[in-house]
PDB file of C-alpha atoms in Angstrom:
ATOM      1  CA  MET A   1     207.461 195.488  56.635  1.00  0.00           C
ATOM      2  CA  ARG A   2     209.704 193.948  57.798  1.00  0.00           C
ATOM      3  CA  THR A   3     209.028 191.782  54.500  1.00  0.00           C
ATOM      4  CA  GLY A   4     209.241 194.234  51.846  1.00  0.00           C
ATOM      5  CA  LEU A   5     212.624 196.120  53.563  1.00  0.00           C
ATOM      6  CA  ALA A   6     214.375 192.612  52.747  1.00  0.00           C
ATOM      7  CA  VAL A   7     212.892 192.795  48.927  1.00  0.00           C
ATOM      8  CA  LEU A   8     213.494 196.016  49.356  1.00  0.00           C
ATOM      9  CA  GLY A   9     218.056 195.445  50.383  1.00  0.00           C
ATOM     10  CA  LEU A  10     217.756 192.799  47.118  1.00  0.00           C
ATOM     11  CA  LEU A  11     216.041 195.010  44.596  1.00  0.00           C
ATOM     12  CA  LEU A  12     218.903 197.203  45.748  1.00  0.00           C
ATOM     13  CA  CYS A  13     221.402 194.262  45.399  1.00  0.00           C
ATOM     14  CA  LEU A  14     220.329 193.910  41.539  1.00  0.00           C
ATOM     15  CA  SER A  15     220.229 196.766  40.595  1.00  0.00           C
ATOM     16  CA  ALA A  16     223.985 197.545  42.397  1.00  0.00           C
ATOM     17  CA  GLY A  17     226.033 194.151  41.836  1.00  0.00           C
ATOM     18  CA  ALA A  18     225.259 191.673  38.983  1.00  0.00           C
ATOM     19  CA  ALA A  19     222.308 191.794  37.309  1.00  0.00           C
ATOM     20  CA  ARG A  20     223.390 195.599  36.806  1.00  0.00           C
ATOM     21  CA  ALA A  21     223.613 194.927  32.672  1.00  0.00           C
ATOM     22  CA  GLU A  22     219.281 193.537  32.450  1.00  0.00           C
ATOM     23  CA  LEU A  23     218.691 196.430  35.120  1.00  0.00           C
ATOM     24  CA  PRO A  24     219.963 199.641  34.990  1.00  0.00           C
ATOM     25  CA  ASP A  25     219.779 201.674  38.435  1.00  0.00           C
ATOM     26  CA  THR A  26     217.545 204.400  36.741  1.00  0.00           C
ATOM     27  CA  LEU A  27     214.893 202.254  34.961  1.00  0.00           C
ATOM     28  CA  LEU A  28     213.557 201.426  38.558  1.00  0.00           C
ATOM     29  CA  GLU A  29     215.432 203.495  40.832  1.00  0.00           C
ATOM     30  CA  PRO A  30     212.319 205.769  41.069  1.00  0.00           C
ATOM     31  CA  VAL A  31     209.939 202.792  42.658  1.00  0.00           C
ATOM     32  CA  TYR A  32     212.940 202.233  45.661  1.00  0.00           C
ATOM     33  CA  HIS A  33     213.243 205.902  46.576  1.00  0.00           C
ATOM     34  CA  ALA A  34     209.648 206.559  47.382  1.00  0.00           C
ATOM     35  CA  LEU A  35     209.453 202.953  48.360  1.00  0.00           C
ATOM     36  CA  LEU A  36     212.295 203.152  51.157  1.00  0.00           C
ATOM     37  CA  SER A  37     210.985 206.811  51.733  1.00  0.00           C
ATOM     38  CA  ASP A  38     208.018 205.195  52.803  1.00  0.00           C
ATOM     39  CA  ASN A  39     206.252 207.115  49.403  1.00  0.00           C
ATOM     40  CA  ALA A  40     203.420 204.710  48.951  1.00  0.00           C
ATOM     41  CA  PRO A  41     201.409 206.836  46.357  1.00  0.00           C
ATOM     42  CA  ALA A  42     204.629 208.413  44.099  1.00  0.00           C
ATOM     43  CA  ALA A  43     205.582 204.252  44.992  1.00  0.00           C
ATOM     44  CA  TRP A  44     202.548 203.637  42.914  1.00  0.00           C
ATOM     45  CA  LEU A  45     202.681 205.864  40.404  1.00  0.00           C
ATOM     46  CA  GLN A  46     205.810 205.162  39.761  1.00  0.00           C
ATOM     47  CA  LEU A  47     205.414 200.501  39.317  1.00  0.00           C
ATOM     48  CA  ILE A  48     202.841 201.925  36.884  1.00  0.00           C
ATOM     49  CA  ALA A  49     204.215 204.574  35.292  1.00  0.00           C
ATOM     50  CA  ARG A  50     207.689 202.405  34.310  1.00  0.00           C
ATOM     51  CA  TRP A  51     206.274 199.331  33.400  1.00  0.00           C
ATOM     52  CA  PRO A  52     205.425 199.674  29.639  1.00  0.00           C
ATOM     53  CA  ARG A  53     209.958 199.986  29.564  1.00  0.00           C
ATOM     54  CA  LEU A  54     210.202 197.210  30.625  1.00  0.00           C
ATOM     55  CA  ASN A  55     211.601 194.438  28.532  1.00  0.00           C
ATOM     56  CA  SER A  56     213.602 191.066  30.229  1.00  0.00           C
ATOM     57  CA  GLU A  57     212.235 188.930  32.917  1.00  0.00           C
ATOM     58  CA  THR A  58     215.359 190.185  35.374  1.00  0.00           C
ATOM     59  CA  GLN A  59     213.327 193.844  35.200  1.00  0.00           C
ATOM     60  CA  ARG A  60     209.716 192.370  35.289  1.00  0.00           C
ATOM     61  CA  ALA A  61     210.096 190.365  38.336  1.00  0.00           C
ATOM     62  CA  ALA A  62     211.310 192.934  40.549  1.00  0.00           C
ATOM     63  CA  TRP A  63     209.192 195.410  39.088  1.00  0.00           C
ATOM     64  CA  LYS A  64     206.969 192.481  40.929  1.00  0.00           C
ATOM     65  CA  ALA A  65     209.007 191.736  43.741  1.00  0.00           C
ATOM     66  CA  GLY A  66     208.427 195.920  44.951  1.00  0.00           C
ATOM     67  CA  LEU A  67     204.395 195.544  43.889  1.00  0.00           C
ATOM     68  CA  GLY A  68     205.146 193.000  46.669  1.00  0.00           C
ATOM     69  CA  ALA A  69     207.540 195.242  49.069  1.00  0.00           C
ATOM     70  CA  LEU A  70     204.393 197.789  48.491  1.00  0.00           C
ATOM     71  CA  ILE A  71     201.407 195.701  49.109  1.00  0.00           C
ATOM     72  CA  SER A  72     203.526 194.655  52.370  1.00  0.00           C
ATOM     73  CA  ARG A  73     203.088 197.735  54.777  1.00  0.00           C
ATOM     74  CA  GLN A  74     199.179 198.231  54.558  1.00  0.00           C
ATOM     75  CA  CYS A  75     197.992 195.748  52.149  1.00  0.00           C
ATOM     76  CA  GLY A  76     197.408 198.276  49.589  1.00  0.00           C
ATOM     77  CA  ASN A  77     195.126 199.765  51.466  1.00  0.00           C
ATOM     78  CA  ASP A  78     196.999 203.405  51.402  1.00  0.00           C
ATOM     79  CA  ILE A  79     197.155 203.916  47.790  1.00  0.00           C
ATOM     80  CA  PRO A  80     196.150 206.399  46.274  1.00  0.00           C
ATOM     81  CA  VAL A  81     192.270 204.484  43.877  1.00  0.00           C
ATOM     82  CA  ALA A  82     189.368 206.419  45.004  1.00  0.00           C
ATOM     83  CA  VAL A  83     186.828 204.606  43.986  1.00  0.00           C
ATOM     84  CA  PRO A  84     183.365 206.608  42.608  1.00  0.00           C
ATOM     85  CA  SER A  85     179.959 207.460  44.847  1.00  0.00           C
ATOM     86  CA  TRP A  86     178.101 205.276  42.855  1.00  0.00           C
ATOM     87  CA  LEU A  87     180.572 202.126  42.933  1.00  0.00           C
ATOM     88  CA  ASP A  88     180.444 200.880  46.809  1.00  0.00           C
ATOM     89  CA  SER A  89     183.087 197.945  47.987  1.00  0.00           C
ATOM     90  CA  PRO A  90     184.043 196.868  44.592  1.00  0.00           C
ATOM     91  CA  ILE A  91     185.800 193.357  44.124  1.00  0.00           C
ATOM     92  CA  LEU A  92     188.411 192.682  41.152  1.00  0.00           C
ATOM     93  CA  ALA A  93     189.042 188.330  40.886  1.00  0.00           C
ATOM     94  CA  LEU A  94     191.575 186.216  39.379  1.00  0.00           C
ATOM     95  CA  VAL A  95     190.666 183.363  39.074  1.00  0.00           C
ATOM     96  CA  GLN A  96     191.764 180.034  38.159  1.00  0.00           C
ATOM     97  CA  ARG A  97     188.969 177.164  37.586  1.00  0.00           C
ATOM     98  CA  ASP A  98     190.143 174.291  37.797  1.00  0.00           C
ATOM     99  CA  ILE A  99     187.614 170.637  37.160  1.00  0.00           C
ATOM    100  CA  PRO A 100     188.030 167.123  35.333  1.00  0.00           C
ATOM    101  CA  LEU A 101     190.488 167.296  32.373  1.00  0.00           C
ATOM    102  CA  ASN A 102     189.926 171.140  32.352  1.00  0.00           C
ATOM    103  CA  ARG A 103     191.728 174.677  32.788  1.00  0.00           C
ATOM    104  CA  ILE A 104     190.783 177.963  32.734  1.00  0.00           C
ATOM    105  CA  TYR A 105     191.319 181.365  33.978  1.00  0.00           C
ATOM    106  CA  ARG A 106     189.388 184.434  33.989  1.00  0.00           C
ATOM    107  CA  ILE A 107     188.565 188.254  35.724  1.00  0.00           C
ATOM    108  CA  GLN A 108     185.539 188.651  37.508  1.00  0.00           C
ATOM    109  CA  LEU A 109     184.127 192.163  38.134  1.00  0.00           C
ATOM    110  CA  SER A 110     181.527 191.934  41.218  1.00  0.00           C
ATOM    111  CA  GLY A 111     180.510 195.065  44.498  1.00  0.00           C
ATOM    112  CA  LYS A 112     176.972 196.991  44.811  1.00  0.00           C
ATOM    113  CA  SER A 113     175.729 200.241  42.525  1.00  0.00           C
ATOM    114  CA  SER A 114     172.457 202.307  42.967  1.00  0.00           C
ATOM    115  CA  ARG A 115     172.952 202.654  39.145  1.00  0.00           C
ATOM    116  CA  ARG A 116     171.807 199.882  37.172  1.00  0.00           C
ATOM    117  CA  ASP A 117     173.531 201.352  33.787  1.00  0.00           C
ATOM    118  CA  LEU A 118     177.099 199.606  34.766  1.00  0.00           C
ATOM    119  CA  ARG A 119     179.779 198.861  31.463  1.00  0.00           C
ATOM    120  CA  VAL A 120     182.690 197.500  32.352  1.00  0.00           C
ATOM    121  CA  SER A 121     186.305 197.401  29.722  1.00  0.00           C
ATOM    122  CA  LEU A 122     189.322 195.383  31.058  1.00  0.00           C
ATOM    123  CA  LEU A 123     193.063 194.821  29.133  1.00  0.00           C
ATOM    124  CA  MET A 124     195.687 192.862  30.385  1.00  0.00           C
ATOM    125  CA  PRO A 125     199.036 194.730  30.146  1.00  0.00           C
ATOM    126  CA  GLY A 126     199.891 192.915  27.057  1.00  0.00           C
ATOM    127  CA  GLY A 127     196.263 195.297  25.291  1.00  0.00           C
ATOM    128  CA  GLU A 128     194.188 192.259  24.893  1.00  0.00           C
ATOM    129  CA  ALA A 129     190.870 193.295  25.874  1.00  0.00           C
ATOM    130  CA  LEU A 130     189.494 191.049  27.879  1.00  0.00           C
ATOM    131  CA  LEU A 131     185.692 192.963  28.269  1.00  0.00           C
ATOM    132  CA  THR A 132     184.465 195.921  26.450  1.00  0.00           C
ATOM    133  CA  GLU A 133     181.981 197.587  27.733  1.00  0.00           C
ATOM    134  CA  ALA A 134     179.956 195.463  28.917  1.00  0.00           C
ATOM    135  CA  PRO A 135     177.365 196.069  30.881  1.00  0.00           C
ATOM    136  CA  ALA A 136     176.826 193.790  33.912  1.00  0.00           C
ATOM    137  CA  SER A 137     174.019 191.937  36.021  1.00  0.00           C
ATOM    138  CA  TYR A 138     171.879 193.071  38.639  1.00  0.00           C
ATOM    139  CA  GLN A 139     171.046 191.005  41.594  1.00  0.00           C
ATOM    140  CA  ALA A 140     169.071 191.034  45.484  1.00  0.00           C
ATOM    141  CA  ASP A 141     170.278 194.709  47.727  1.00  0.00           C
ATOM    142  CA  ASP A 142     171.885 196.517  44.247  1.00  0.00           C
ATOM    143  CA  GLU A 143     175.336 193.484  43.904  1.00  0.00           C
ATOM    144  CA  PHE A 144     176.052 193.448  40.660  1.00  0.00           C
ATOM    145  CA  ARG A 145     178.439 191.001  38.438  1.00  0.00           C
ATOM    146  CA  LEU A 146     180.489 189.790  35.338  1.00  0.00           C
ATOM    147  CA  GLU A 147     182.597 187.218  34.586  1.00  0.00           C
ATOM    148  CA  SER A 148     185.316 187.701  31.193  1.00  0.00           C
ATOM    149  CA  LYS A 149     186.047 186.059  29.546  1.00  0.00           C
ATOM    150  CA  GLU A 150     188.144 182.334  29.560  1.00  0.00           C
ATOM    151  CA  LEU A 151     191.455 182.136  29.044  1.00  0.00           C
ATOM    152  CA  GLY A 152     193.261 179.274  28.330  1.00  0.00           C
ATOM    153  CA  GLU A 153     196.629 180.933  29.629  1.00  0.00           C
ATOM    154  CA  PRO A 154     198.175 182.222  33.158  1.00  0.00           C
ATOM    155  CA  LEU A 155     196.546 186.061  33.720  1.00  0.00           C
ATOM    156  CA  PRO A 156     200.130 187.384  33.719  1.00  0.00           C
ATOM    157  CA  PRO A 157     201.144 190.296  35.945  1.00  0.00           C
ATOM    158  CA  GLY A 158     201.415 193.838  34.786  1.00  0.00           C
ATOM    159  CA  VAL A 159     199.244 196.366  34.824  1.00  0.00           C
ATOM    160  CA  TYR A 160     195.968 196.071  33.213  1.00  0.00           C
ATOM    161  CA  GLN A 161     193.326 199.159  32.334  1.00  0.00           C
ATOM    162  CA  LEU A 162     189.713 198.860  34.211  1.00  0.00           C
ATOM    163  CA  SER A 163     187.429 201.708  33.072  1.00  0.00           C
ATOM    164  CA  ILE A 164     183.614 201.546  34.644  1.00  0.00           C
ATOM    165  CA  SER A 165     181.430 204.130  32.848  1.00  0.00           C
ATOM    166  CA  SER A 166     177.958 205.031  34.402  1.00  0.00           C
ATOM    167  CA  GLY A 167     174.982 207.894  32.793  1.00  0.00           C
ATOM    168  CA  GLY A 168     178.219 210.174  31.818  1.00  0.00           C
ATOM    169  CA  ALA A 169     180.871 209.291  33.961  1.00  0.00           C
ATOM    170  CA  THR A 170     183.947 206.354  32.810  1.00  0.00           C
ATOM    171  CA  TRP A 171     185.491 205.739  36.155  1.00  0.00           C
ATOM    172  CA  ARG A 172     189.099 204.694  34.570  1.00  0.00           C
ATOM    173  CA  GLN A 173     191.942 202.719  36.582  1.00  0.00           C
ATOM    174  CA  PRO A 174     196.035 201.406  36.050  1.00  0.00           C
ATOM    175  CA  LEU A 175     195.826 198.690  38.377  1.00  0.00           C
ATOM    176  CA  ALA A 176     199.469 196.676  39.634  1.00  0.00           C
ATOM    177  CA  LEU A 177     198.587 192.648  39.980  1.00  0.00           C
ATOM    178  CA  GLN A 178     200.897 190.470  40.635  1.00  0.00           C
ATOM    179  CA  GLY A 179     198.698 188.169  38.078  1.00  0.00           C
ATOM    180  CA  SER A 180     196.963 184.389  38.330  1.00  0.00           C
ATOM    181  CA  SER A 181     199.719 182.181  37.027  1.00  0.00           C
ATOM    182  CA  ALA A 182     199.294 177.455  37.700  1.00  0.00           C
ATOM    183  CA  LEU A 183     198.244 177.646  41.080  1.00  0.00           C
ATOM    184  CA  ASN A 184     198.673 175.212  43.145  1.00  0.00           C
ATOM    185  CA  TRP A 185     196.745 175.584  46.459  1.00  0.00           C
ATOM    186  CA  ILE A 186     194.470 172.902  45.435  1.00  0.00           C
ATOM    187  CA  ASN A 187     195.388 169.495  43.995  1.00  0.00           C
ATOM    188  CA  ARG A 188     193.565 166.308  44.144  1.00  0.00           C
ATOM    189  CA  GLU A 189     195.656 163.548  44.607  1.00  0.00           C
ATOM    190  CA  SER A 190     193.809 159.458  44.492  1.00  0.00           C
ATOM    191  CA  GLY A 191     190.273 161.376  44.380  1.00  0.00           C
ATOM    192  CA  VAL A 192     191.327 163.600  48.209  1.00  0.00           C
ATOM    193  CA  VAL A 193     191.056 166.715  47.836  1.00  0.00           C
ATOM    194  CA  LYS A 194     193.604 168.152  49.525  1.00  0.00           C
ATOM    195  CA  LEU A 195     194.934 172.432  49.748  1.00  0.00           C
ATOM    196  CA  ARG A 196     197.487 174.839  51.543  1.00  0.00           C
ATOM    197  CA  LEU A 197     196.627 178.257  52.275  1.00  0.00           C
ATOM    198  CA  PRO A 198     198.998 180.605  50.110  1.00  0.00           C
ATOM    199  CA  GLU A 199     202.086 182.825  51.955  1.00  0.00           C
ATOM    200  CA  HIS A 200     200.922 186.657  52.345  1.00  0.00           C
ATOM    201  CA  GLU A 201     201.768 189.280  53.582  1.00  0.00           C
ATOM    202  CA  THR A 202     201.333 189.938  57.068  1.00  0.00           C
ATOM    203  CA  ALA A 203     199.481 193.241  56.198  1.00  0.00           C
ATOM    204  CA  CYS A 204     197.110 191.163  54.637  1.00  0.00           C
ATOM    205  CA  PRO A 205     193.517 189.335  55.608  1.00  0.00           C
ATOM    206  CA  VAL A 206     194.873 185.651  56.170  1.00  0.00           C
ATOM    207  CA  PRO A 207     193.292 183.215  53.359  1.00  0.00           C
ATOM    208  CA  TRP A 208     190.425 181.771  53.809  1.00  0.00           C
ATOM    209  CA  VAL A 209     188.003 178.433  52.147  1.00  0.00           C
ATOM    210  CA  GLU A 210     184.991 178.521  50.294  1.00  0.00           C
ATOM    211  CA  GLN A 211     182.967 175.347  49.335  1.00  0.00           C
ATOM    212  CA  MET A 212     179.723 175.352  47.824  1.00  0.00           C
ATOM    213  CA  LEU A 213     178.110 172.803  46.195  1.00  0.00           C
ATOM    214  CA  LEU A 214     175.316 173.696  42.939  1.00  0.00           C
ATOM    215  CA  HIS A 215     173.040 171.631  41.677  1.00  0.00           C
ATOM    216  CA  ARG A 216     172.972 170.734  37.699  1.00  0.00           C
ATOM    217  CA  PRO A 217     172.041 171.190  35.093  1.00  0.00           C
ATOM    218  CA  ASP A 218     171.492 175.511  35.968  1.00  0.00           C
ATOM    219  CA  PHE A 219     174.488 176.108  38.752  1.00  0.00           C
ATOM    220  CA  ASN A 220     172.814 177.168  41.391  1.00  0.00           C
ATOM    221  CA  MET A 221     174.292 178.065  44.230  1.00  0.00           C
ATOM    222  CA  VAL A 222     172.412 175.167  47.400  1.00  0.00           C
ATOM    223  CA  TRP A 223     175.234 175.606  50.514  1.00  0.00           C
ATOM    224  CA  TRP A 224     177.377 177.359  50.925  1.00  0.00           C
ATOM    225  CA  ARG A 225     180.736 177.402  53.732  1.00  0.00           C
ATOM    226  CA  ARG A 226     183.303 179.794  55.183  1.00  0.00           C
ATOM    227  CA  ALA A 227     186.344 178.523  56.907  1.00  0.00           C
ATOM    228  CA  ASN A 228     189.598 180.196  57.643  1.00  0.00           C
ATOM    229  CA  LYS A 229     192.028 177.065  58.531  1.00  0.00           C
ATOM    230  CA  PRO A 230     192.042 173.909  56.477  1.00  0.00           C
ATOM    231  CA  GLU A 231     190.267 172.066  57.618  1.00  0.00           C
ATOM    232  CA  GLN A 232     189.449 169.083  57.112  1.00  0.00           C
ATOM    233  CA  LEU A 233     186.907 169.801  53.647  1.00  0.00           C
ATOM    234  CA  GLN A 234     183.372 167.509  55.108  1.00  0.00           C
ATOM    235  CA  TRP A 235     180.045 167.894  52.668  1.00  0.00           C
ATOM    236  CA  PRO A 236     175.935 167.514  54.304  1.00  0.00           C
ATOM    237  CA  HIS A 237     174.526 164.403  53.083  1.00  0.00           C
ATOM    238  CA  ARG A 238     172.108 164.417  50.825  1.00  0.00           C
ATOM    239  CA  SER A 239     169.597 162.683  49.129  1.00  0.00           C
ATOM    240  CA  ASP A 240     170.141 164.455  45.815  1.00  0.00           C
ATOM    241  CA  ALA A 241     174.251 163.779  45.724  1.00  0.00           C
ATOM    242  CA  GLU A 242     173.970 162.264  41.884  1.00  0.00           C
ATOM    243  CA  SER A 243     173.040 165.953  40.603  1.00  0.00           C
ATOM    244  CA  LEU A 244     175.091 168.416  42.686  1.00  0.00           C
ATOM    245  CA  TRP A 245     178.265 170.107  41.566  1.00  0.00           C
ATOM    246  CA  THR A 246     181.592 171.006  44.859  1.00  0.00           C
ATOM    247  CA  ASP A 247     183.134 174.258  44.100  1.00  0.00           C
ATOM    248  CA  ILE A 248     185.325 174.491  46.682  1.00  0.00           C
ATOM    249  CA  SER A 249     188.244 178.064  46.151  1.00  0.00           C
ATOM    250  CA  VAL A 250     191.147 179.119  48.377  1.00  0.00           C
ATOM    251  CA  ILE A 251     191.122 183.204  48.503  1.00  0.00           C
ATOM    252  CA  ARG A 252     193.338 186.064  49.330  1.00  0.00           C
ATOM    253  CA  ALA A 253     192.536 189.316  49.356  1.00  0.00           C
ATOM    254  CA  GLU A 254     194.639 192.357  49.188  1.00  0.00           C
ATOM    255  CA  ALA A 255     193.760 195.660  48.129  1.00  0.00           C
ATOM    256  CA  ARG A 256     194.339 198.565  45.836  1.00  0.00           C
ATOM    257  CA  GLY A 257     192.642 201.903  47.593  1.00  0.00           C
ATOM    258  CA  GLY A 258     189.325 201.407  47.985  1.00  0.00           C
ATOM    259  CA  LEU A 259     189.271 198.190  45.561  1.00  0.00           C
ATOM    260  CA  THR A 260     189.176 194.832  46.445  1.00  0.00           C
ATOM    261  CA  VAL A 261     192.180 191.812  44.680  1.00  0.00           C
ATOM    262  CA  ARG A 262     190.920 188.435  44.711  1.00  0.00           C
ATOM    263  CA  THR A 263     193.157 185.908  43.549  1.00  0.00           C
ATOM    264  CA  ILE A 264     191.521 182.649  43.965  1.00  0.00           C
ATOM    265  CA  HIS A 265     192.358 179.434  43.355  1.00  0.00           C
ATOM    266  CA  ARG A 266     189.162 176.846  42.345  1.00  0.00           C
ATOM    267  CA  LEU A 267     188.113 172.689  42.572  1.00  0.00           C
ATOM    268  CA  GLY A 268     185.074 171.556  40.871  1.00  0.00           C
ATOM    269  CA  GLY A 269     183.893 168.531  40.639  1.00  0.00           C
ATOM    270  CA  PRO A 270     180.677 166.362  40.934  1.00  0.00           C
ATOM    271  CA  LEU A 271     179.552 165.237  44.764  1.00  0.00           C
ATOM    272  CA  GLN A 272     179.253 161.444  44.293  1.00  0.00           C
ATOM    273  CA  GLY A 273     181.593 159.424  45.566  1.00  0.00           C
ATOM    274  CA  LYS A 274     182.398 162.341  48.554  1.00  0.00           C
ATOM    275  CA  GLY A 275     180.921 160.557  51.076  1.00  0.00           C
ATOM    276  CA  ASN A 276     177.023 161.033  50.600  1.00  0.00           C
TER     277      ASN A 276
END
């Protein structure tokens, strides 16, 4: 709560002070009033409505700070996003994946549904389609998953448009997201992996670390571990180390009502040479 109030104070100073020429009071003022009135539903709706009218970096920075202030209260659980009954625990993940000599960005959607006809569309803030009526793939226990195409540029902040269709029903939802830009939560220095947990709002879960071993060339998972602290990474001793690929992820989670949003920094590389 203190973080949210501090951000609000900064925003109000910006709108009333030196930034007045670039950030008129009237543009984001309804967002500020809704936040100061503890009216999360109104603040959410105003953030969505005003995004298309932003035309400067100062305005977009203030919009992103307003979103952060809203998330700081109840981690986004108070945002009025209700998922349909045929979707269970949907998770939207914004992923930055670093592998030797390459970095890519993509969005993943996962969850559970007893239906087998889900089709997903997702538009970026600028209108580019990351998914267009894409069919989901299904696993055991009604779990589904799908991924967007790979991008060479960071996922920007703004309002994303998500729609999921099943049968004759379509759920459409605009989502205000902070984006994912040049994450540095994991680094490899002189062959040694260094990681740190990112800052997070106190109302949100503490970020965590996940480790996986994948078997090449099919990259099926053969080992997994979750750690809540960035302790020194340890890998099991494997006789097949030369055919295994490591996958290390630092994950930060928050909510958009009934939808969970995760930001993931993932680092991949061969297991051989890591003490096996």
